[in-house]
Amino acid sequence: MALSEQQKTRPFAVVTGASSGIGYELAKQFVQNGYDVLIAAEDDGITEAARNLGGSGRVESVKVDLARYEGVEYLYAKIQALGRPVDAIALNAGVGVGGAFAQQTRLEDELNLIALNVTSSVHLAKRVSRDMVQRKSGRILFTSSIAAVMPAPFEAVYGASKAFLLSFSEALRNELADVGVTVTALMPGPTETNFFHRAGMDDTKVGQDEKDDPAQVARQGFEALMAGKDKVVAGSVKNRAMAAAAQMMPDPATAQMHRKMSEPGSGTKKQ
């Protein structure tokens, strides 16, 4: 595919999980900062998101289920078909599952969570990072969470998936430090998105409490990525305080702190 003169000069980014929430706002950050963008998600909203993001840059969308191996390969094929080097990629696609692991949650949902949050991130990072290493240039952003630094009762598999992403990003960052590729972990706290509703956590304290603005979280993540930082705890000052406290407190204490926020029925029922 022949590239236009504009495409030859504008950087190119890929954002997954970009139909709404943090992913959509990350894509907006790239567009506003001079990038052409390819966005991906499994729902129909990805097409409307691309229309809304359109501006001076080129925005394309792919509807794809990244929880499937074939879905990741399909997205990577779309990236290759554009014939453009990926200057930055935000591996943001993810889902939560709330509830007691042994009594309430479904195995199918948790295996899907692992496939999307963990497996697809490793899969796509493998494909794209090799290309970046060959060019000796690129930026990779993983959306982790402050849940990564503490046990997460009633979100046990979700919290573990985010801990994986944090550890993976830090290890990959070290491996790629000498080849011109940076890796950054974005660690938001509770954010005003559809996440808690989809995770079945509407009746929890965290589900009902005030949350951070996804635009603020995305801006902080984008700025950290562009600065080449290893990670950023995004959102409110409360998130940074919580993440710092989790590093000093014993795991049983942080687990209990998380439990109070995420246990089913812990929220004040809205009338």
PDB file of C-alpha atoms in Angstrom:
ATOM      1  CA  MET A   1       0.000   0.000   0.000  1.00  0.00           C
ATOM      2  CA  ALA A   2       1.458   3.343  -1.069  1.00  0.00           C
ATOM      3  CA  LEU A   3       1.631   5.916   1.690  1.00  0.00           C
ATOM      4  CA  SER A   4       0.623   9.533   1.211  1.00  0.00           C
ATOM      5  CA  GLU A   5       3.139  12.274   2.005  1.00  0.00           C
ATOM      6  CA  GLN A   6       1.139  13.105   5.146  1.00  0.00           C
ATOM      7  CA  GLN A   7       1.219   9.489   6.324  1.00  0.00           C
ATOM      8  CA  LYS A   8       4.964   9.366   5.804  1.00  0.00           C
ATOM      9  CA  THR A   9       5.440  12.223   8.256  1.00  0.00           C
ATOM     10  CA  ARG A  10       2.711  11.582  10.853  1.00  0.00           C
ATOM     11  CA  PRO A  11       3.456   8.988  13.544  1.00  0.00           C
ATOM     12  CA  PHE A  12       1.135   5.977  13.840  1.00  0.00           C
ATOM     13  CA  ALA A  13      -0.384   4.466  16.990  1.00  0.00           C
ATOM     14  CA  VAL A  14      -2.559   1.460  17.805  1.00  0.00           C
ATOM     15  CA  VAL A  15      -4.975   1.439  20.758  1.00  0.00           C
ATOM     16  CA  THR A  16      -6.948  -1.622  21.889  1.00  0.00           C
ATOM     17  CA  GLY A  17     -10.128  -1.499  23.943  1.00  0.00           C
ATOM     18  CA  ALA A  18     -10.763   1.933  22.454  1.00  0.00           C
ATOM     19  CA  SER A  19     -14.533   2.066  21.960  1.00  0.00           C
ATOM     20  CA  SER A  20     -15.040   3.853  25.289  1.00  0.00           C
ATOM     21  CA  GLY A  21     -13.467   4.727  28.614  1.00  0.00           C
ATOM     22  CA  ILE A  22      -9.707   4.976  29.089  1.00  0.00           C
ATOM     23  CA  GLY A  23      -8.976   3.387  25.708  1.00  0.00           C
ATOM     24  CA  TYR A  24     -11.085   5.921  23.834  1.00  0.00           C
ATOM     25  CA  GLU A  25      -9.450   8.767  25.730  1.00  0.00           C
ATOM     26  CA  LEU A  26      -5.986   7.363  25.014  1.00  0.00           C
ATOM     27  CA  ALA A  27      -6.836   7.297  21.307  1.00  0.00           C
ATOM     28  CA  LYS A  28      -7.996  10.906  21.589  1.00  0.00           C
ATOM     29  CA  GLN A  29      -4.674  11.852  23.163  1.00  0.00           C
ATOM     30  CA  PHE A  30      -2.795  10.334  20.238  1.00  0.00           C
ATOM     31  CA  VAL A  31      -5.009  12.084  17.683  1.00  0.00           C
ATOM     32  CA  GLN A  32      -4.687  15.443  19.442  1.00  0.00           C
ATOM     33  CA  ASN A  33      -0.916  15.051  19.480  1.00  0.00           C
ATOM     34  CA  GLY A  34      -0.508  14.471  15.769  1.00  0.00           C
ATOM     35  CA  TYR A  35      -0.834  10.700  15.400  1.00  0.00           C
ATOM     36  CA  ASP A  36      -2.806   8.652  12.928  1.00  0.00           C
ATOM     37  CA  VAL A  37      -4.531   5.898  14.896  1.00  0.00           C
ATOM     38  CA  LEU A  38      -5.876   2.388  14.454  1.00  0.00           C
ATOM     39  CA  ILE A  39      -8.357   1.535  17.209  1.00  0.00           C
ATOM     40  CA  ALA A  40      -9.768  -1.880  18.083  1.00  0.00           C
ATOM     41  CA  ALA A  41     -12.515  -3.331  20.277  1.00  0.00           C
ATOM     42  CA  GLU A  42     -15.005  -6.186  20.147  1.00  0.00           C
ATOM     43  CA  ASP A  43     -18.197  -4.079  20.244  1.00  0.00           C
ATOM     44  CA  ASP A  44     -20.004  -2.069  17.602  1.00  0.00           C
ATOM     45  CA  GLY A  45     -19.119   1.152  19.405  1.00  0.00           C
ATOM     46  CA  ILE A  46     -15.645   1.057  17.878  1.00  0.00           C
ATOM     47  CA  THR A  47     -17.012   2.339  14.559  1.00  0.00           C
ATOM     48  CA  GLU A  48     -18.699   5.330  16.184  1.00  0.00           C
ATOM     49  CA  ALA A  49     -15.573   5.961  18.243  1.00  0.00           C
ATOM     50  CA  ALA A  50     -13.538   6.236  15.046  1.00  0.00           C
ATOM     51  CA  ARG A  51     -16.015   8.746  13.627  1.00  0.00           C
ATOM     52  CA  ASN A  52     -15.906  10.829  16.787  1.00  0.00           C
ATOM     53  CA  LEU A  53     -12.116  10.802  16.863  1.00  0.00           C
ATOM     54  CA  GLY A  54     -11.739  11.880  13.263  1.00  0.00           C
ATOM     55  CA  GLY A  55      -9.985  15.169  12.761  1.00  0.00           C
ATOM     56  CA  SER A  56      -6.778  16.272  11.155  1.00  0.00           C
ATOM     57  CA  GLY A  57      -5.395  12.751  11.420  1.00  0.00           C
ATOM     58  CA  ARG A  58      -6.536   9.456   9.997  1.00  0.00           C
ATOM     59  CA  VAL A  59      -8.469   7.150  12.339  1.00  0.00           C
ATOM     60  CA  GLU A  60      -9.338   3.593  11.358  1.00  0.00           C
ATOM     61  CA  SER A  61     -11.191   0.984  13.380  1.00  0.00           C
ATOM     62  CA  VAL A  62     -11.227  -2.786  13.638  1.00  0.00           C
ATOM     63  CA  LYS A  63     -13.986  -4.742  15.341  1.00  0.00           C
ATOM     64  CA  VAL A  64     -12.285  -7.812  16.746  1.00  0.00           C
ATOM     65  CA  ASP A  65     -12.424 -10.146  19.748  1.00  0.00           C
ATOM     66  CA  LEU A  66      -8.911 -10.077  21.158  1.00  0.00           C
ATOM     67  CA  ALA A  67      -9.750 -12.810  23.671  1.00  0.00           C
ATOM     68  CA  ARG A  68      -9.306 -15.210  20.737  1.00  0.00           C
ATOM     69  CA  TYR A  69      -5.916 -16.103  19.239  1.00  0.00           C
ATOM     70  CA  GLU A  70      -7.363 -15.578  15.770  1.00  0.00           C
ATOM     71  CA  GLY A  71      -8.572 -12.133  16.803  1.00  0.00           C
ATOM     72  CA  VAL A  72      -5.091 -10.961  17.750  1.00  0.00           C
ATOM     73  CA  GLU A  73      -3.656 -12.355  14.529  1.00  0.00           C
ATOM     74  CA  TYR A  74      -6.401 -10.595  12.583  1.00  0.00           C
ATOM     75  CA  LEU A  75      -5.579  -7.261  14.200  1.00  0.00           C
ATOM     76  CA  TYR A  76      -1.868  -7.714  13.560  1.00  0.00           C
ATOM     77  CA  ALA A  77      -2.597  -8.531   9.923  1.00  0.00           C
ATOM     78  CA  LYS A  78      -4.600  -5.290   9.683  1.00  0.00           C
ATOM     79  CA  ILE A  79      -1.646  -3.390  11.151  1.00  0.00           C
ATOM     80  CA  GLN A  80       0.718  -4.939   8.626  1.00  0.00           C
ATOM     81  CA  ALA A  81      -1.675  -4.260   5.753  1.00  0.00           C
ATOM     82  CA  LEU A  82      -1.456  -0.539   6.460  1.00  0.00           C
ATOM     83  CA  GLY A  83       2.218  -0.703   5.611  1.00  0.00           C
ATOM     84  CA  ARG A  84       3.174   1.666   8.416  1.00  0.00           C
ATOM     85  CA  PRO A  85       5.560   1.231  11.340  1.00  0.00           C
ATOM     86  CA  VAL A  86       3.858   1.287  14.738  1.00  0.00           C
ATOM     87  CA  ASP A  87       5.400   4.186  16.628  1.00  0.00           C
ATOM     88  CA  ALA A  88       3.310   3.537  19.737  1.00  0.00           C
ATOM     89  CA  ILE A  89       0.839   0.924  20.921  1.00  0.00           C
ATOM     90  CA  ALA A  90      -1.491   1.102  23.923  1.00  0.00           C
ATOM     91  CA  LEU A  91      -2.442  -2.401  25.046  1.00  0.00           C
ATOM     92  CA  ASN A  92      -5.524  -1.351  26.942  1.00  0.00           C
ATOM     93  CA  ALA A  93      -8.190  -3.989  26.195  1.00  0.00           C
ATOM     94  CA  GLY A  94      -9.404  -5.618  29.364  1.00  0.00           C
ATOM     95  CA  VAL A  95     -12.386  -6.736  31.397  1.00  0.00           C
ATOM     96  CA  GLY A  96     -13.192  -7.335  35.059  1.00  0.00           C
ATOM     97  CA  VAL A  97     -15.108 -10.027  36.920  1.00  0.00           C
ATOM     98  CA  GLY A  98     -16.407  -9.225  40.395  1.00  0.00           C
ATOM     99  CA  GLY A  99     -17.628 -11.634  43.075  1.00  0.00           C
ATOM    100  CA  ALA A 100     -16.465 -14.442  45.319  1.00  0.00           C
ATOM    101  CA  PHE A 101     -14.195 -16.758  43.323  1.00  0.00           C
ATOM    102  CA  ALA A 102     -15.351 -20.058  44.816  1.00  0.00           C
ATOM    103  CA  GLN A 103     -19.061 -19.286  45.144  1.00  0.00           C
ATOM    104  CA  GLN A 104     -20.201 -16.600  42.720  1.00  0.00           C
ATOM    105  CA  THR A 105     -18.107 -16.141  39.603  1.00  0.00           C
ATOM    106  CA  ARG A 106     -18.165 -18.286  36.475  1.00  0.00           C
ATOM    107  CA  LEU A 107     -15.044 -20.075  35.293  1.00  0.00           C
ATOM    108  CA  GLU A 108     -15.879 -19.192  31.687  1.00  0.00           C
ATOM    109  CA  ASP A 109     -15.837 -15.487  32.537  1.00  0.00           C
ATOM    110  CA  GLU A 110     -12.520 -15.703  34.348  1.00  0.00           C
ATOM    111  CA  LEU A 111     -10.845 -17.692  31.591  1.00  0.00           C
ATOM    112  CA  ASN A 112     -12.081 -15.086  29.122  1.00  0.00           C
ATOM    113  CA  LEU A 113     -10.630 -12.381  31.383  1.00  0.00           C
ATOM    114  CA  ILE A 114      -7.240 -14.087  31.350  1.00  0.00           C
ATOM    115  CA  ALA A 115      -7.410 -14.514  27.572  1.00  0.00           C
ATOM    116  CA  LEU A 116      -8.157 -10.815  27.048  1.00  0.00           C
ATOM    117  CA  ASN A 117      -6.217  -9.088  29.827  1.00  0.00           C
ATOM    118  CA  VAL A 118      -3.147 -11.318  29.817  1.00  0.00           C
ATOM    119  CA  THR A 119      -2.854 -13.592  26.798  1.00  0.00           C
ATOM    120  CA  SER A 120      -3.817 -11.050  24.144  1.00  0.00           C
ATOM    121  CA  SER A 121      -1.447  -8.471  25.643  1.00  0.00           C
ATOM    122  CA  VAL A 122       1.464 -10.902  25.507  1.00  0.00           C
ATOM    123  CA  HIS A 123       0.476 -12.057  22.018  1.00  0.00           C
ATOM    124  CA  LEU A 124       0.190  -8.601  20.477  1.00  0.00           C
ATOM    125  CA  ALA A 125       3.240  -7.285  22.327  1.00  0.00           C
ATOM    126  CA  LYS A 126       5.229 -10.200  20.894  1.00  0.00           C
ATOM    127  CA  ARG A 127       4.245  -9.315  17.343  1.00  0.00           C
ATOM    128  CA  VAL A 128       4.676  -5.557  17.600  1.00  0.00           C
ATOM    129  CA  SER A 129       7.769  -5.435  19.829  1.00  0.00           C
ATOM    130  CA  ARG A 130       9.769  -7.539  17.371  1.00  0.00           C
ATOM    131  CA  ASP A 131       9.036  -5.007  14.650  1.00  0.00           C
ATOM    132  CA  MET A 132       9.999  -2.159  16.976  1.00  0.00           C
ATOM    133  CA  VAL A 133      13.285  -3.834  17.908  1.00  0.00           C
ATOM    134  CA  GLN A 134      14.167  -4.209  14.240  1.00  0.00           C
ATOM    135  CA  ARG A 135      13.585  -0.467  13.748  1.00  0.00           C
ATOM    136  CA  LYS A 136      15.206   0.397  17.112  1.00  0.00           C
ATOM    137  CA  SER A 137      12.256   2.639  17.881  1.00  0.00           C
ATOM    138  CA  GLY A 138       8.842   2.419  19.546  1.00  0.00           C
ATOM    139  CA  ARG A 139       6.717   2.963  22.628  1.00  0.00           C
ATOM    140  CA  ILE A 140       4.533   0.379  24.397  1.00  0.00           C
ATOM    141  CA  LEU A 141       1.887   1.189  27.019  1.00  0.00           C
ATOM    142  CA  PHE A 142       0.198  -1.499  29.114  1.00  0.00           C
ATOM    143  CA  THR A 143      -2.912  -0.580  31.098  1.00  0.00           C
ATOM    144  CA  SER A 144      -2.376  -2.191  34.489  1.00  0.00           C
ATOM    145  CA  SER A 145      -4.037  -0.921  37.696  1.00  0.00           C
ATOM    146  CA  ILE A 146      -3.285   0.055  41.268  1.00  0.00           C
ATOM    147  CA  ALA A 147      -4.919  -3.314  41.999  1.00  0.00           C
ATOM    148  CA  ALA A 148      -1.630  -4.770  40.718  1.00  0.00           C
ATOM    149  CA  VAL A 149       0.181  -3.843  43.932  1.00  0.00           C
ATOM    150  CA  MET A 150      -2.184  -5.534  46.399  1.00  0.00           C
ATOM    151  CA  PRO A 151      -4.282  -8.684  46.707  1.00  0.00           C
ATOM    152  CA  ALA A 152      -7.745  -8.078  45.247  1.00  0.00           C
ATOM    153  CA  PRO A 153     -10.436 -10.080  47.067  1.00  0.00           C
ATOM    154  CA  PHE A 154     -13.704 -10.313  45.096  1.00  0.00           C
ATOM    155  CA  GLU A 155     -11.718  -9.377  41.984  1.00  0.00           C
ATOM    156  CA  ALA A 156      -9.138 -12.111  42.481  1.00  0.00           C
ATOM    157  CA  VAL A 157      -8.485 -13.033  38.858  1.00  0.00           C
ATOM    158  CA  TYR A 158      -8.715  -9.441  37.638  1.00  0.00           C
ATOM    159  CA  GLY A 159      -6.200  -8.226  40.219  1.00  0.00           C
ATOM    160  CA  ALA A 160      -3.843 -11.063  39.356  1.00  0.00           C
ATOM    161  CA  SER A 161      -4.108 -10.192  35.656  1.00  0.00           C
ATOM    162  CA  LYS A 162      -3.119  -6.598  36.359  1.00  0.00           C
ATOM    163  CA  ALA A 163      -0.229  -7.726  38.577  1.00  0.00           C
ATOM    164  CA  PHE A 164       0.943  -9.848  35.655  1.00  0.00           C
ATOM    165  CA  LEU A 165       0.834  -6.876  33.303  1.00  0.00           C
ATOM    166  CA  LEU A 166       2.818  -4.697  35.703  1.00  0.00           C
ATOM    167  CA  SER A 167       5.492  -7.350  36.186  1.00  0.00           C
ATOM    168  CA  PHE A 168       5.583  -8.118  32.466  1.00  0.00           C
ATOM    169  CA  SER A 169       5.920  -4.467  31.488  1.00  0.00           C
ATOM    170  CA  GLU A 170       8.756  -3.888  33.940  1.00  0.00           C
ATOM    171  CA  ALA A 171      10.654  -6.956  32.725  1.00  0.00           C
ATOM    172  CA  LEU A 172      10.108  -6.096  29.072  1.00  0.00           C
ATOM    173  CA  ARG A 173      11.216  -2.533  29.726  1.00  0.00           C
ATOM    174  CA  ASN A 174      14.516  -3.815  31.091  1.00  0.00           C
ATOM    175  CA  GLU A 175      15.033  -6.135  28.120  1.00  0.00           C
ATOM    176  CA  LEU A 176      14.389  -3.378  25.578  1.00  0.00           C
ATOM    177  CA  ALA A 177      16.218  -0.567  27.376  1.00  0.00           C
ATOM    178  CA  ASP A 178      19.195  -0.646  25.022  1.00  0.00           C
ATOM    179  CA  VAL A 179      17.333  -0.919  21.713  1.00  0.00           C
ATOM    180  CA  GLY A 180      15.343   2.312  21.629  1.00  0.00           C
ATOM    181  CA  VAL A 181      11.986   0.870  22.716  1.00  0.00           C
ATOM    182  CA  THR A 182      10.317   2.122  25.898  1.00  0.00           C
ATOM    183  CA  VAL A 183       7.678   0.293  27.945  1.00  0.00           C
ATOM    184  CA  THR A 184       5.315   2.057  30.343  1.00  0.00           C
ATOM    185  CA  ALA A 185       2.655   0.733  32.732  1.00  0.00           C
ATOM    186  CA  LEU A 186      -0.453   2.861  33.263  1.00  0.00           C
ATOM    187  CA  MET A 187      -1.907   2.229  36.733  1.00  0.00           C
ATOM    188  CA  PRO A 188      -5.300   3.890  37.189  1.00  0.00           C
ATOM    189  CA  GLY A 189      -7.500   3.614  40.220  1.00  0.00           C
ATOM    190  CA  PRO A 190     -11.308   3.407  40.027  1.00  0.00           C
ATOM    191  CA  THR A 191     -12.276   5.331  36.888  1.00  0.00           C
ATOM    192  CA  GLU A 192     -15.653   6.511  35.586  1.00  0.00           C
ATOM    193  CA  THR A 193     -16.181   3.945  32.845  1.00  0.00           C
ATOM    194  CA  ASN A 194     -18.517   1.027  32.173  1.00  0.00           C
ATOM    195  CA  PHE A 195     -16.008  -1.321  33.822  1.00  0.00           C
ATOM    196  CA  PHE A 196     -17.772  -1.860  37.149  1.00  0.00           C
ATOM    197  CA  HIS A 197     -21.176  -2.416  35.573  1.00  0.00           C
ATOM    198  CA  ARG A 198     -19.771  -4.982  33.144  1.00  0.00           C
ATOM    199  CA  ALA A 199     -17.940  -6.676  36.024  1.00  0.00           C
ATOM    200  CA  GLY A 200     -21.191  -7.043  38.003  1.00  0.00           C
ATOM    201  CA  MET A 201     -20.008  -4.660  40.718  1.00  0.00           C
ATOM    202  CA  ASP A 202     -22.805  -2.085  40.803  1.00  0.00           C
ATOM    203  CA  ASP A 203     -23.638  -2.967  44.431  1.00  0.00           C
ATOM    204  CA  THR A 204     -20.087  -2.570  45.724  1.00  0.00           C
ATOM    205  CA  LYS A 205     -18.603   0.435  47.487  1.00  0.00           C
ATOM    206  CA  VAL A 206     -16.073   0.988  44.721  1.00  0.00           C
ATOM    207  CA  GLY A 207     -18.809   0.649  42.133  1.00  0.00           C
ATOM    208  CA  GLN A 208     -20.872   3.396  43.765  1.00  0.00           C
ATOM    209  CA  ASP A 209     -18.153   5.774  44.956  1.00  0.00           C
ATOM    210  CA  GLU A 210     -16.989   8.802  42.976  1.00  0.00           C
ATOM    211  CA  LYS A 211     -14.369   7.869  40.410  1.00  0.00           C
ATOM    212  CA  ASP A 212     -11.652   9.488  38.344  1.00  0.00           C
ATOM    213  CA  ASP A 213     -12.155  11.107  34.958  1.00  0.00           C
ATOM    214  CA  PRO A 214     -10.943   8.747  32.177  1.00  0.00           C
ATOM    215  CA  ALA A 215      -9.712  11.754  30.188  1.00  0.00           C
ATOM    216  CA  GLN A 216      -7.395  12.720  33.049  1.00  0.00           C
ATOM    217  CA  VAL A 217      -6.166   9.139  33.424  1.00  0.00           C
ATOM    218  CA  ALA A 218      -5.481   8.859  29.692  1.00  0.00           C
ATOM    219  CA  ARG A 219      -3.674  12.184  29.566  1.00  0.00           C
ATOM    220  CA  GLN A 220      -1.391  11.159  32.413  1.00  0.00           C
ATOM    221  CA  GLY A 221      -0.768   7.805  30.759  1.00  0.00           C
ATOM    222  CA  PHE A 222       0.026   9.419  27.416  1.00  0.00           C
ATOM    223  CA  GLU A 223       2.390  11.928  29.007  1.00  0.00           C
ATOM    224  CA  ALA A 224       4.203   9.147  30.878  1.00  0.00           C
ATOM    225  CA  LEU A 225       4.496   7.136  27.664  1.00  0.00           C
ATOM    226  CA  MET A 226       5.912  10.086  25.736  1.00  0.00           C
ATOM    227  CA  ALA A 227       8.351  10.812  28.579  1.00  0.00           C
ATOM    228  CA  GLY A 228       9.536   7.207  28.539  1.00  0.00           C
ATOM    229  CA  LYS A 229       8.601   6.593  32.171  1.00  0.00           C
ATOM    230  CA  ASP A 230       8.419   3.079  33.585  1.00  0.00           C
ATOM    231  CA  LYS A 231       4.983   3.543  35.158  1.00  0.00           C
ATOM    232  CA  VAL A 232       2.480   6.099  36.332  1.00  0.00           C
ATOM    233  CA  VAL A 233      -0.205   5.878  39.018  1.00  0.00           C
ATOM    234  CA  ALA A 234      -2.901   7.929  37.316  1.00  0.00           C
ATOM    235  CA  GLY A 235      -5.971   9.745  38.527  1.00  0.00           C
ATOM    236  CA  SER A 236      -6.446  11.256  41.963  1.00  0.00           C
ATOM    237  CA  VAL A 237      -3.900  11.902  44.689  1.00  0.00           C
ATOM    238  CA  LYS A 238      -5.810   9.252  46.658  1.00  0.00           C
ATOM    239  CA  ASN A 239      -4.668   6.618  44.148  1.00  0.00           C
ATOM    240  CA  ARG A 240      -1.022   7.547  44.601  1.00  0.00           C
ATOM    241  CA  ALA A 241      -1.418   7.459  48.359  1.00  0.00           C
ATOM    242  CA  MET A 242      -3.108   4.066  48.187  1.00  0.00           C
ATOM    243  CA  ALA A 243      -0.424   2.632  45.917  1.00  0.00           C
ATOM    244  CA  ALA A 244       2.319   3.972  48.187  1.00  0.00           C
ATOM    245  CA  ALA A 245       0.629   2.576  51.291  1.00  0.00           C
ATOM    246  CA  ALA A 246       0.242  -0.828  49.628  1.00  0.00           C
ATOM    247  CA  GLN A 247       4.014  -1.018  49.220  1.00  0.00           C
ATOM    248  CA  MET A 248       4.523  -0.634  52.978  1.00  0.00           C
ATOM    249  CA  MET A 249       1.533  -2.501  54.406  1.00  0.00           C
ATOM    250  CA  PRO A 250       1.472  -6.299  54.809  1.00  0.00           C
ATOM    251  CA  ASP A 251      -0.589  -8.180  52.230  1.00  0.00           C
ATOM    252  CA  PRO A 252      -3.338  -9.232  54.673  1.00  0.00           C
ATOM    253  CA  ALA A 253      -3.956  -5.563  55.492  1.00  0.00           C
ATOM    254  CA  THR A 254      -4.123  -4.452  51.866  1.00  0.00           C
ATOM    255  CA  ALA A 255      -6.331  -7.432  51.045  1.00  0.00           C
ATOM    256  CA  GLN A 256      -8.764  -6.365  53.747  1.00  0.00           C
ATOM    257  CA  MET A 257      -8.666  -2.791  52.449  1.00  0.00           C
ATOM    258  CA  HIS A 258      -9.567  -4.012  48.964  1.00  0.00           C
ATOM    259  CA  ARG A 259     -12.260  -6.317  50.344  1.00  0.00           C
ATOM    260  CA  LYS A 260     -14.090  -3.400  51.950  1.00  0.00           C
ATOM    261  CA  MET A 261     -14.302  -1.741  48.557  1.00  0.00           C
ATOM    262  CA  SER A 262     -15.180  -4.726  46.370  1.00  0.00           C
ATOM    263  CA  GLU A 263     -17.238  -7.158  48.428  1.00  0.00           C
ATOM    264  CA  PRO A 264     -20.716  -7.640  46.946  1.00  0.00           C
ATOM    265  CA  GLY A 265     -23.276  -5.554  48.832  1.00  0.00           C
ATOM    266  CA  SER A 266     -20.635  -3.248  50.333  1.00  0.00           C
ATOM    267  CA  GLY A 267     -22.107  -0.188  48.638  1.00  0.00           C
ATOM    268  CA  THR A 268     -24.972   1.963  49.814  1.00  0.00           C
ATOM    269  CA  LYS A 269     -27.960   0.969  47.720  1.00  0.00           C
ATOM    270  CA  LYS A 270     -29.237   3.825  45.610  1.00  0.00           C
ATOM    271  CA  GLN A 271     -32.965   4.436  45.925  1.00  0.00           C
TER     272      GLN A 271
END
